[in-house]
Amino acid sequence: MTTPRTPPASGAAAPSRTARTITVLGASGGLGTSTLATALATRARPAYPTTACVDVHPDSGGLDVFFDHEALPAVRWPDLSAARGRLDGPALAQILPEVTPGLVVLASATTSPTTPTDPALPDATVVRATLDALSDAVDLLILDAGTRCDTLPDSDDLILVVGCTVPALARAARVAADLDRRLPAHTRIWVVQRCPRGRGDLADQVAERLGLPLLGLIEDDPGIDRHLARGHAPATHPGRLRRAVDRLWGNLLTAQDAA
């Protein structure tokens, strides 16, 4: 069991950055939300010099796996279970693992909890305080919510990843309707369609059916598993995924400039 660590309490006031926050949510399982979240974080520079990529769902295998850091000693969510009150964001960011220059990761536990008191994520109050603190320390927060839409953190943008099978699209319609009721008005909700190569022709129709703007599509990239096996994060190397993520970032930055 990981020994809880008390993160630094807030001291002297630091300049508040109020990071842009983007949540990645899967309308159904198996759509690669963690891959997309880590790829977005990897390709965020130079628009966002400092980024935190964070697990916010308890069933994650650990975002640090995607950066080849899962076996290294590092602060993870269980270490923050003793946190209370307001946290010092810059000090917290300093103790998180920096997987590439300017990019830190806060992952869930990489092993199964050994006791009921060792959860993958702390309680909602600690999660909220931690995200608030990191928002004051970095320029961008990328949150991987998996398929958990019941306790979504406040975000500027939410990317709903949808599949292309009939059951996946039916599930996406239900999730989209729920998000419209659940999220605050300021959150921009986008659709990203995940599909096999050559099956992206219906993406515009899918987004129209869901009543949400299409951010882009992600076609299957056979090189992802090969790169992960070699310890390389998604979108680190040229390929189909990196090109798709760069297009997503172009659309996200355009939308922010227009806001």
PDB file of C-alpha atoms in Angstrom:
ATOM      1  CA  MET A   1       0.000   0.000   0.000  1.00  0.00           C
ATOM      2  CA  THR A   2       1.267   3.451  -0.864  1.00  0.00           C
ATOM      3  CA  THR A   3       1.993   5.619   2.142  1.00  0.00           C
ATOM      4  CA  PRO A   4      -0.169   8.754   1.980  1.00  0.00           C
ATOM      5  CA  ARG A   5       1.883  11.896   1.642  1.00  0.00           C
ATOM      6  CA  THR A   6       0.727  15.313   2.713  1.00  0.00           C
ATOM      7  CA  PRO A   7       1.363  17.764  -0.137  1.00  0.00           C
ATOM      8  CA  PRO A   8       2.561  21.283   0.663  1.00  0.00           C
ATOM      9  CA  ALA A   9      -0.104  23.615   1.968  1.00  0.00           C
ATOM     10  CA  SER A  10      -0.559  26.946   0.304  1.00  0.00           C
ATOM     11  CA  GLY A  11       1.917  29.574   1.440  1.00  0.00           C
ATOM     12  CA  ALA A  12       2.733  32.911  -0.155  1.00  0.00           C
ATOM     13  CA  ALA A  13       0.474  33.770  -3.056  1.00  0.00           C
ATOM     14  CA  ALA A  14       1.866  32.811  -6.464  1.00  0.00           C
ATOM     15  CA  PRO A  15       0.751  34.259  -9.805  1.00  0.00           C
ATOM     16  CA  SER A  16      -2.447  32.483 -10.816  1.00  0.00           C
ATOM     17  CA  ARG A  17      -2.364  30.934 -14.283  1.00  0.00           C
ATOM     18  CA  THR A  18      -5.898  29.486 -14.286  1.00  0.00           C
ATOM     19  CA  ALA A  19      -4.989  26.761 -16.738  1.00  0.00           C
ATOM     20  CA  ARG A  20      -7.144  25.876 -19.689  1.00  0.00           C
ATOM     21  CA  THR A  21      -8.761  22.567 -18.766  1.00  0.00           C
ATOM     22  CA  ILE A  22      -9.664  19.905 -21.317  1.00  0.00           C
ATOM     23  CA  THR A  23     -11.411  16.668 -20.327  1.00  0.00           C
ATOM     24  CA  VAL A  24     -11.356  13.595 -22.571  1.00  0.00           C
ATOM     25  CA  LEU A  25     -14.392  11.311 -22.088  1.00  0.00           C
ATOM     26  CA  GLY A  26     -15.254   8.092 -23.864  1.00  0.00           C
ATOM     27  CA  ALA A  27     -18.903   7.578 -24.816  1.00  0.00           C
ATOM     28  CA  SER A  28     -18.175   3.859 -24.460  1.00  0.00           C
ATOM     29  CA  GLY A  29     -15.231   1.692 -23.525  1.00  0.00           C
ATOM     30  CA  GLY A  30     -12.268   0.793 -25.692  1.00  0.00           C
ATOM     31  CA  LEU A  31     -12.047   4.069 -27.607  1.00  0.00           C
ATOM     32  CA  GLY A  32      -8.621   5.120 -26.384  1.00  0.00           C
ATOM     33  CA  THR A  33      -9.334   8.103 -24.138  1.00  0.00           C
ATOM     34  CA  SER A  34      -5.997   7.658 -22.372  1.00  0.00           C
ATOM     35  CA  THR A  35      -4.163   7.486 -25.684  1.00  0.00           C
ATOM     36  CA  LEU A  36      -5.863  10.681 -26.856  1.00  0.00           C
ATOM     37  CA  ALA A  37      -5.303  12.491 -23.538  1.00  0.00           C
ATOM     38  CA  THR A  38      -1.589  11.683 -23.503  1.00  0.00           C
ATOM     39  CA  ALA A  39      -1.237  12.527 -27.202  1.00  0.00           C
ATOM     40  CA  LEU A  40      -2.895  15.916 -26.658  1.00  0.00           C
ATOM     41  CA  ALA A  41      -0.550  16.579 -23.737  1.00  0.00           C
ATOM     42  CA  THR A  42       2.476  15.523 -25.774  1.00  0.00           C
ATOM     43  CA  ARG A  43       1.585  17.890 -28.630  1.00  0.00           C
ATOM     44  CA  ALA A  44       0.449  20.870 -26.515  1.00  0.00           C
ATOM     45  CA  ARG A  45       3.652  22.850 -26.905  1.00  0.00           C
ATOM     46  CA  PRO A  46       4.432  25.539 -27.920  1.00  0.00           C
ATOM     47  CA  ALA A  47       0.900  26.862 -27.331  1.00  0.00           C
ATOM     48  CA  TYR A  48       1.047  25.696 -23.697  1.00  0.00           C
ATOM     49  CA  PRO A  49       4.588  25.620 -22.268  1.00  0.00           C
ATOM     50  CA  THR A  50       3.548  23.762 -19.096  1.00  0.00           C
ATOM     51  CA  THR A  51       0.980  20.963 -18.957  1.00  0.00           C
ATOM     52  CA  ALA A  52      -0.350  18.510 -16.377  1.00  0.00           C
ATOM     53  CA  CYS A  53      -1.911  15.280 -17.655  1.00  0.00           C
ATOM     54  CA  VAL A  54      -4.149  13.782 -14.963  1.00  0.00           C
ATOM     55  CA  ASP A  55      -6.160  10.601 -14.373  1.00  0.00           C
ATOM     56  CA  VAL A  56      -9.632  11.426 -13.049  1.00  0.00           C
ATOM     57  CA  HIS A  57     -11.232   7.985 -13.205  1.00  0.00           C
ATOM     58  CA  PRO A  58     -10.541   5.190 -10.726  1.00  0.00           C
ATOM     59  CA  ASP A  59     -10.412   2.339 -13.256  1.00  0.00           C
ATOM     60  CA  SER A  60      -7.403   3.689 -15.132  1.00  0.00           C
ATOM     61  CA  GLY A  61      -4.366   1.489 -15.490  1.00  0.00           C
ATOM     62  CA  GLY A  62      -2.278   4.595 -14.851  1.00  0.00           C
ATOM     63  CA  LEU A  63      -1.463   7.376 -17.305  1.00  0.00           C
ATOM     64  CA  ASP A  64       2.206   7.007 -16.417  1.00  0.00           C
ATOM     65  CA  VAL A  65       2.173   3.725 -18.401  1.00  0.00           C
ATOM     66  CA  PHE A  66       1.844   5.773 -21.584  1.00  0.00           C
ATOM     67  CA  PHE A  67       5.006   7.683 -20.708  1.00  0.00           C
ATOM     68  CA  ASP A  68       6.977   4.582 -19.655  1.00  0.00           C
ATOM     69  CA  HIS A  69       7.104   5.808 -16.032  1.00  0.00           C
ATOM     70  CA  GLU A  70       4.899   3.218 -14.329  1.00  0.00           C
ATOM     71  CA  ALA A  71       7.817   1.381 -12.680  1.00  0.00           C
ATOM     72  CA  LEU A  72       9.521   4.510 -11.351  1.00  0.00           C
ATOM     73  CA  PRO A  73       8.969   5.937  -7.844  1.00  0.00           C
ATOM     74  CA  ALA A  74       6.680   8.929  -8.168  1.00  0.00           C
ATOM     75  CA  VAL A  75       3.825  10.784  -6.515  1.00  0.00           C
ATOM     76  CA  ARG A  76       0.467   9.313  -7.558  1.00  0.00           C
ATOM     77  CA  TRP A  77      -3.118   9.890  -6.476  1.00  0.00           C
ATOM     78  CA  PRO A  78      -2.996   7.590  -3.390  1.00  0.00           C
ATOM     79  CA  ASP A  79      -0.098   9.683  -2.054  1.00  0.00           C
ATOM     80  CA  LEU A  80      -2.423  12.689  -1.895  1.00  0.00           C
ATOM     81  CA  SER A  81      -5.180  11.033   0.130  1.00  0.00           C
ATOM     82  CA  ALA A  82      -4.159  12.948   3.277  1.00  0.00           C
ATOM     83  CA  ALA A  83      -4.437  16.347   1.584  1.00  0.00           C
ATOM     84  CA  ARG A  84      -6.638  18.867   3.353  1.00  0.00           C
ATOM     85  CA  GLY A  85      -7.650  22.400   2.492  1.00  0.00           C
ATOM     86  CA  ARG A  86      -6.071  24.552  -0.169  1.00  0.00           C
ATOM     87  CA  LEU A  87      -2.878  23.218  -1.765  1.00  0.00           C
ATOM     88  CA  ASP A  88       0.176  25.026  -3.073  1.00  0.00           C
ATOM     89  CA  GLY A  89      -0.085  24.412  -6.816  1.00  0.00           C
ATOM     90  CA  PRO A  90       3.482  25.276  -7.911  1.00  0.00           C
ATOM     91  CA  ALA A  91       4.931  23.177  -5.074  1.00  0.00           C
ATOM     92  CA  LEU A  92       2.629  20.284  -5.996  1.00  0.00           C
ATOM     93  CA  ALA A  93       3.659  20.475  -9.643  1.00  0.00           C
ATOM     94  CA  GLN A  94       7.298  20.352  -8.539  1.00  0.00           C
ATOM     95  CA  ILE A  95       6.876  16.949  -6.850  1.00  0.00           C
ATOM     96  CA  LEU A  96       4.991  15.320  -9.733  1.00  0.00           C
ATOM     97  CA  PRO A  97       7.036  13.333 -12.271  1.00  0.00           C
ATOM     98  CA  GLU A  98       8.105  15.412 -15.257  1.00  0.00           C
ATOM     99  CA  VAL A  99       7.902  12.929 -18.128  1.00  0.00           C
ATOM    100  CA  THR A 100       9.087  15.405 -20.765  1.00  0.00           C
ATOM    101  CA  PRO A 101      10.172  19.048 -20.338  1.00  0.00           C
ATOM    102  CA  GLY A 102       7.161  21.056 -19.192  1.00  0.00           C
ATOM    103  CA  LEU A 103       4.840  18.030 -18.881  1.00  0.00           C
ATOM    104  CA  VAL A 104       3.980  16.480 -15.496  1.00  0.00           C
ATOM    105  CA  VAL A 105       1.686  13.533 -14.856  1.00  0.00           C
ATOM    106  CA  LEU A 106      -0.606  12.645 -11.971  1.00  0.00           C
ATOM    107  CA  ALA A 107      -1.635   9.017 -12.393  1.00  0.00           C
ATOM    108  CA  SER A 108      -3.882   6.690 -10.468  1.00  0.00           C
ATOM    109  CA  ALA A 109      -2.424   3.699  -8.645  1.00  0.00           C
ATOM    110  CA  THR A 110      -0.644   1.321 -11.005  1.00  0.00           C
ATOM    111  CA  THR A 111      -1.496  -1.706  -8.870  1.00  0.00           C
ATOM    112  CA  SER A 112      -4.750  -2.882  -7.366  1.00  0.00           C
ATOM    113  CA  PRO A 113      -5.552  -1.433  -3.927  1.00  0.00           C
ATOM    114  CA  THR A 114      -4.523  -3.773  -1.124  1.00  0.00           C
ATOM    115  CA  THR A 115      -7.119  -2.474   1.311  1.00  0.00           C
ATOM    116  CA  PRO A 116     -10.399  -0.523   1.049  1.00  0.00           C
ATOM    117  CA  THR A 117      -8.544   2.513   2.417  1.00  0.00           C
ATOM    118  CA  ASP A 118      -6.103   2.551  -0.521  1.00  0.00           C
ATOM    119  CA  PRO A 119      -8.317   3.763  -3.405  1.00  0.00           C
ATOM    120  CA  ALA A 120      -7.072   4.535  -6.884  1.00  0.00           C
ATOM    121  CA  LEU A 121      -8.327   8.101  -6.400  1.00  0.00           C
ATOM    122  CA  PRO A 122      -8.875  10.090  -3.201  1.00  0.00           C
ATOM    123  CA  ASP A 123     -12.332  11.418  -2.375  1.00  0.00           C
ATOM    124  CA  ALA A 124     -13.926  14.083  -4.565  1.00  0.00           C
ATOM    125  CA  THR A 125     -12.910  16.952  -2.246  1.00  0.00           C
ATOM    126  CA  VAL A 126      -9.217  16.062  -2.543  1.00  0.00           C
ATOM    127  CA  VAL A 127      -9.474  15.616  -6.308  1.00  0.00           C
ATOM    128  CA  ARG A 128     -11.115  19.026  -6.693  1.00  0.00           C
ATOM    129  CA  ALA A 129      -8.530  20.746  -4.450  1.00  0.00           C
ATOM    130  CA  THR A 130      -5.687  19.112  -6.358  1.00  0.00           C
ATOM    131  CA  LEU A 131      -7.016  20.154  -9.752  1.00  0.00           C
ATOM    132  CA  ASP A 132      -7.625  23.697  -8.491  1.00  0.00           C
ATOM    133  CA  ALA A 133      -4.036  23.846  -7.255  1.00  0.00           C
ATOM    134  CA  LEU A 134      -2.562  22.527 -10.497  1.00  0.00           C
ATOM    135  CA  SER A 135      -4.654  25.031 -12.428  1.00  0.00           C
ATOM    136  CA  ASP A 136      -2.665  27.766 -10.700  1.00  0.00           C
ATOM    137  CA  ALA A 137       0.661  26.111 -11.548  1.00  0.00           C
ATOM    138  CA  VAL A 138       0.483  25.117 -15.223  1.00  0.00           C
ATOM    139  CA  ASP A 139      -0.877  26.519 -18.462  1.00  0.00           C
ATOM    140  CA  LEU A 140      -2.923  23.473 -19.452  1.00  0.00           C
ATOM    141  CA  LEU A 141      -4.702  20.616 -17.689  1.00  0.00           C
ATOM    142  CA  ILE A 142      -5.553  17.507 -19.707  1.00  0.00           C
ATOM    143  CA  LEU A 143      -7.910  15.202 -17.791  1.00  0.00           C
ATOM    144  CA  ASP A 144      -8.560  11.592 -18.728  1.00  0.00           C
ATOM    145  CA  ALA A 145     -12.076  10.754 -17.484  1.00  0.00           C
ATOM    146  CA  GLY A 146     -12.324   7.331 -19.119  1.00  0.00           C
ATOM    147  CA  THR A 147     -16.036   6.585 -19.475  1.00  0.00           C
ATOM    148  CA  ARG A 148     -16.997   8.066 -16.107  1.00  0.00           C
ATOM    149  CA  CYS A 149     -19.451  10.908 -16.689  1.00  0.00           C
ATOM    150  CA  ASP A 150     -21.084  11.032 -13.236  1.00  0.00           C
ATOM    151  CA  THR A 151     -18.418  13.173 -11.525  1.00  0.00           C
ATOM    152  CA  LEU A 152     -16.797  15.253 -14.248  1.00  0.00           C
ATOM    153  CA  PRO A 153     -14.493  18.085 -13.145  1.00  0.00           C
ATOM    154  CA  ASP A 154     -15.213  21.616 -14.337  1.00  0.00           C
ATOM    155  CA  SER A 155     -13.597  22.100 -17.748  1.00  0.00           C
ATOM    156  CA  ASP A 156     -13.304  24.660 -20.502  1.00  0.00           C
ATOM    157  CA  ASP A 157     -13.592  21.947 -23.149  1.00  0.00           C
ATOM    158  CA  LEU A 158     -14.881  18.375 -23.047  1.00  0.00           C
ATOM    159  CA  ILE A 159     -13.969  16.023 -25.876  1.00  0.00           C
ATOM    160  CA  LEU A 160     -16.481  13.185 -26.260  1.00  0.00           C
ATOM    161  CA  VAL A 161     -14.858  10.284 -28.091  1.00  0.00           C
ATOM    162  CA  VAL A 162     -17.407   8.167 -29.973  1.00  0.00           C
ATOM    163  CA  GLY A 163     -17.121   4.918 -31.882  1.00  0.00           C
ATOM    164  CA  CYS A 164     -18.638   4.040 -35.234  1.00  0.00           C
ATOM    165  CA  THR A 165     -20.600   0.860 -34.489  1.00  0.00           C
ATOM    166  CA  VAL A 166     -24.371   0.989 -34.039  1.00  0.00           C
ATOM    167  CA  PRO A 167     -24.220   0.180 -30.279  1.00  0.00           C
ATOM    168  CA  ALA A 168     -21.429   2.745 -29.784  1.00  0.00           C
ATOM    169  CA  LEU A 169     -23.425   5.466 -31.535  1.00  0.00           C
ATOM    170  CA  ALA A 170     -26.549   4.641 -29.526  1.00  0.00           C
ATOM    171  CA  ARG A 171     -24.536   4.929 -26.321  1.00  0.00           C
ATOM    172  CA  ALA A 172     -23.020   8.217 -27.527  1.00  0.00           C
ATOM    173  CA  ALA A 173     -26.485   9.711 -28.037  1.00  0.00           C
ATOM    174  CA  ARG A 174     -27.426   8.936 -24.433  1.00  0.00           C
ATOM    175  CA  VAL A 175     -24.153  10.302 -23.060  1.00  0.00           C
ATOM    176  CA  ALA A 176     -24.392  13.493 -25.134  1.00  0.00           C
ATOM    177  CA  ALA A 177     -27.908  14.180 -23.862  1.00  0.00           C
ATOM    178  CA  ASP A 178     -26.758  13.647 -20.281  1.00  0.00           C
ATOM    179  CA  LEU A 179     -23.757  15.962 -20.720  1.00  0.00           C
ATOM    180  CA  ASP A 180     -25.975  18.729 -22.031  1.00  0.00           C
ATOM    181  CA  ARG A 181     -27.915  18.622 -18.748  1.00  0.00           C
ATOM    182  CA  ARG A 182     -24.952  18.028 -16.467  1.00  0.00           C
ATOM    183  CA  LEU A 183     -22.239  20.434 -17.624  1.00  0.00           C
ATOM    184  CA  PRO A 184     -22.147  24.204 -17.047  1.00  0.00           C
ATOM    185  CA  ALA A 185     -22.939  26.467 -19.982  1.00  0.00           C
ATOM    186  CA  HIS A 186     -19.338  27.651 -20.378  1.00  0.00           C
ATOM    187  CA  THR A 187     -18.011  24.152 -21.184  1.00  0.00           C
ATOM    188  CA  ARG A 188     -17.562  23.584 -24.910  1.00  0.00           C
ATOM    189  CA  ILE A 189     -18.472  19.995 -25.811  1.00  0.00           C
ATOM    190  CA  TRP A 190     -16.828  18.481 -28.884  1.00  0.00           C
ATOM    191  CA  VAL A 191     -17.110  15.205 -30.753  1.00  0.00           C
ATOM    192  CA  VAL A 192     -14.087  13.199 -31.847  1.00  0.00           C
ATOM    193  CA  GLN A 193     -14.910  10.073 -33.806  1.00  0.00           C
ATOM    194  CA  ARG A 194     -12.663   7.059 -33.381  1.00  0.00           C
ATOM    195  CA  CYS A 195     -12.867   4.758 -36.390  1.00  0.00           C
ATOM    196  CA  PRO A 196     -10.962   2.228 -38.495  1.00  0.00           C
ATOM    197  CA  ARG A 197      -8.965   3.605 -41.380  1.00  0.00           C
ATOM    198  CA  GLY A 198     -11.260   4.713 -44.186  1.00  0.00           C
ATOM    199  CA  ARG A 199     -14.395   4.824 -42.016  1.00  0.00           C
ATOM    200  CA  GLY A 200     -14.386   8.537 -41.193  1.00  0.00           C
ATOM    201  CA  ASP A 201     -16.838   9.508 -43.911  1.00  0.00           C
ATOM    202  CA  LEU A 202     -19.775   9.638 -41.491  1.00  0.00           C
ATOM    203  CA  ALA A 203     -18.116  11.826 -38.849  1.00  0.00           C
ATOM    204  CA  ASP A 204     -19.993  14.991 -39.827  1.00  0.00           C
ATOM    205  CA  GLN A 205     -23.320  13.166 -39.799  1.00  0.00           C
ATOM    206  CA  VAL A 206     -22.568  11.597 -36.417  1.00  0.00           C
ATOM    207  CA  ALA A 207     -21.759  14.995 -34.886  1.00  0.00           C
ATOM    208  CA  GLU A 208     -24.902  16.504 -36.415  1.00  0.00           C
ATOM    209  CA  ARG A 209     -26.980  13.647 -35.027  1.00  0.00           C
ATOM    210  CA  LEU A 210     -25.526  14.240 -31.563  1.00  0.00           C
ATOM    211  CA  GLY A 211     -26.085  17.985 -31.867  1.00  0.00           C
ATOM    212  CA  LEU A 212     -22.420  18.723 -31.132  1.00  0.00           C
ATOM    213  CA  PRO A 213     -19.597  20.279 -33.159  1.00  0.00           C
ATOM    214  CA  LEU A 214     -17.084  17.890 -34.721  1.00  0.00           C
ATOM    215  CA  LEU A 215     -13.540  18.513 -33.531  1.00  0.00           C
ATOM    216  CA  GLY A 216     -12.038  15.829 -35.756  1.00  0.00           C
ATOM    217  CA  LEU A 217     -11.538  12.120 -36.143  1.00  0.00           C
ATOM    218  CA  ILE A 218      -8.939   9.624 -35.011  1.00  0.00           C
ATOM    219  CA  GLU A 219      -8.330   6.702 -37.342  1.00  0.00           C
ATOM    220  CA  ASP A 220      -6.740   3.552 -35.989  1.00  0.00           C
ATOM    221  CA  ASP A 221      -2.948   3.781 -36.005  1.00  0.00           C
ATOM    222  CA  PRO A 222      -1.154   0.408 -35.905  1.00  0.00           C
ATOM    223  CA  GLY A 223       2.064   2.137 -34.867  1.00  0.00           C
ATOM    224  CA  ILE A 224       0.758   3.154 -31.426  1.00  0.00           C
ATOM    225  CA  ASP A 225       1.263  -0.228 -29.748  1.00  0.00           C
ATOM    226  CA  ARG A 226       4.703  -0.578 -31.298  1.00  0.00           C
ATOM    227  CA  HIS A 227       5.773   2.827 -29.987  1.00  0.00           C
ATOM    228  CA  LEU A 228       4.338   2.133 -26.515  1.00  0.00           C
ATOM    229  CA  ALA A 229       6.224  -1.164 -26.372  1.00  0.00           C
ATOM    230  CA  ARG A 230       9.420   0.803 -26.960  1.00  0.00           C
ATOM    231  CA  GLY A 231       8.596   3.297 -24.216  1.00  0.00           C
ATOM    232  CA  HIS A 232       7.512   6.147 -26.496  1.00  0.00           C
ATOM    233  CA  ALA A 233       4.426   8.203 -25.632  1.00  0.00           C
ATOM    234  CA  PRO A 234       1.554   8.500 -28.132  1.00  0.00           C
ATOM    235  CA  ALA A 235       2.122  11.109 -30.872  1.00  0.00           C
ATOM    236  CA  THR A 236       5.811  11.397 -30.005  1.00  0.00           C
ATOM    237  CA  HIS A 237       6.729  10.086 -33.445  1.00  0.00           C
ATOM    238  CA  PRO A 238       5.364  11.115 -36.855  1.00  0.00           C
ATOM    239  CA  GLY A 239       2.357   9.089 -37.890  1.00  0.00           C
ATOM    240  CA  ARG A 240      -1.396   9.029 -38.340  1.00  0.00           C
ATOM    241  CA  LEU A 241      -2.137   9.779 -34.665  1.00  0.00           C
ATOM    242  CA  ARG A 242       0.198  12.758 -34.452  1.00  0.00           C
ATOM    243  CA  ARG A 243      -1.252  14.306 -37.616  1.00  0.00           C
ATOM    244  CA  ALA A 244      -4.784  13.831 -36.295  1.00  0.00           C
ATOM    245  CA  VAL A 245      -3.938  15.313 -32.882  1.00  0.00           C
ATOM    246  CA  ASP A 246      -2.242  18.319 -34.468  1.00  0.00           C
ATOM    247  CA  ARG A 247      -5.460  18.942 -36.427  1.00  0.00           C
ATOM    248  CA  LEU A 248      -7.463  18.690 -33.203  1.00  0.00           C
ATOM    249  CA  TRP A 249      -5.171  21.231 -31.570  1.00  0.00           C
ATOM    250  CA  GLY A 250      -5.577  23.574 -34.529  1.00  0.00           C
ATOM    251  CA  ASN A 251      -9.340  23.479 -34.089  1.00  0.00           C
ATOM    252  CA  LEU A 252      -9.138  23.883 -30.297  1.00  0.00           C
ATOM    253  CA  LEU A 253      -6.846  26.891 -30.538  1.00  0.00           C
ATOM    254  CA  THR A 254      -9.038  28.485 -33.214  1.00  0.00           C
ATOM    255  CA  ALA A 255     -12.098  28.030 -30.999  1.00  0.00           C
ATOM    256  CA  GLN A 256     -10.303  29.586 -28.042  1.00  0.00           C
ATOM    257  CA  ASP A 257      -9.218  32.590 -30.094  1.00  0.00           C
ATOM    258  CA  ALA A 258     -12.799  33.068 -31.276  1.00  0.00           C
ATOM    259  CA  ALA A 259     -14.258  32.879 -27.751  1.00  0.00           C
TER     260      ALA A 259
END
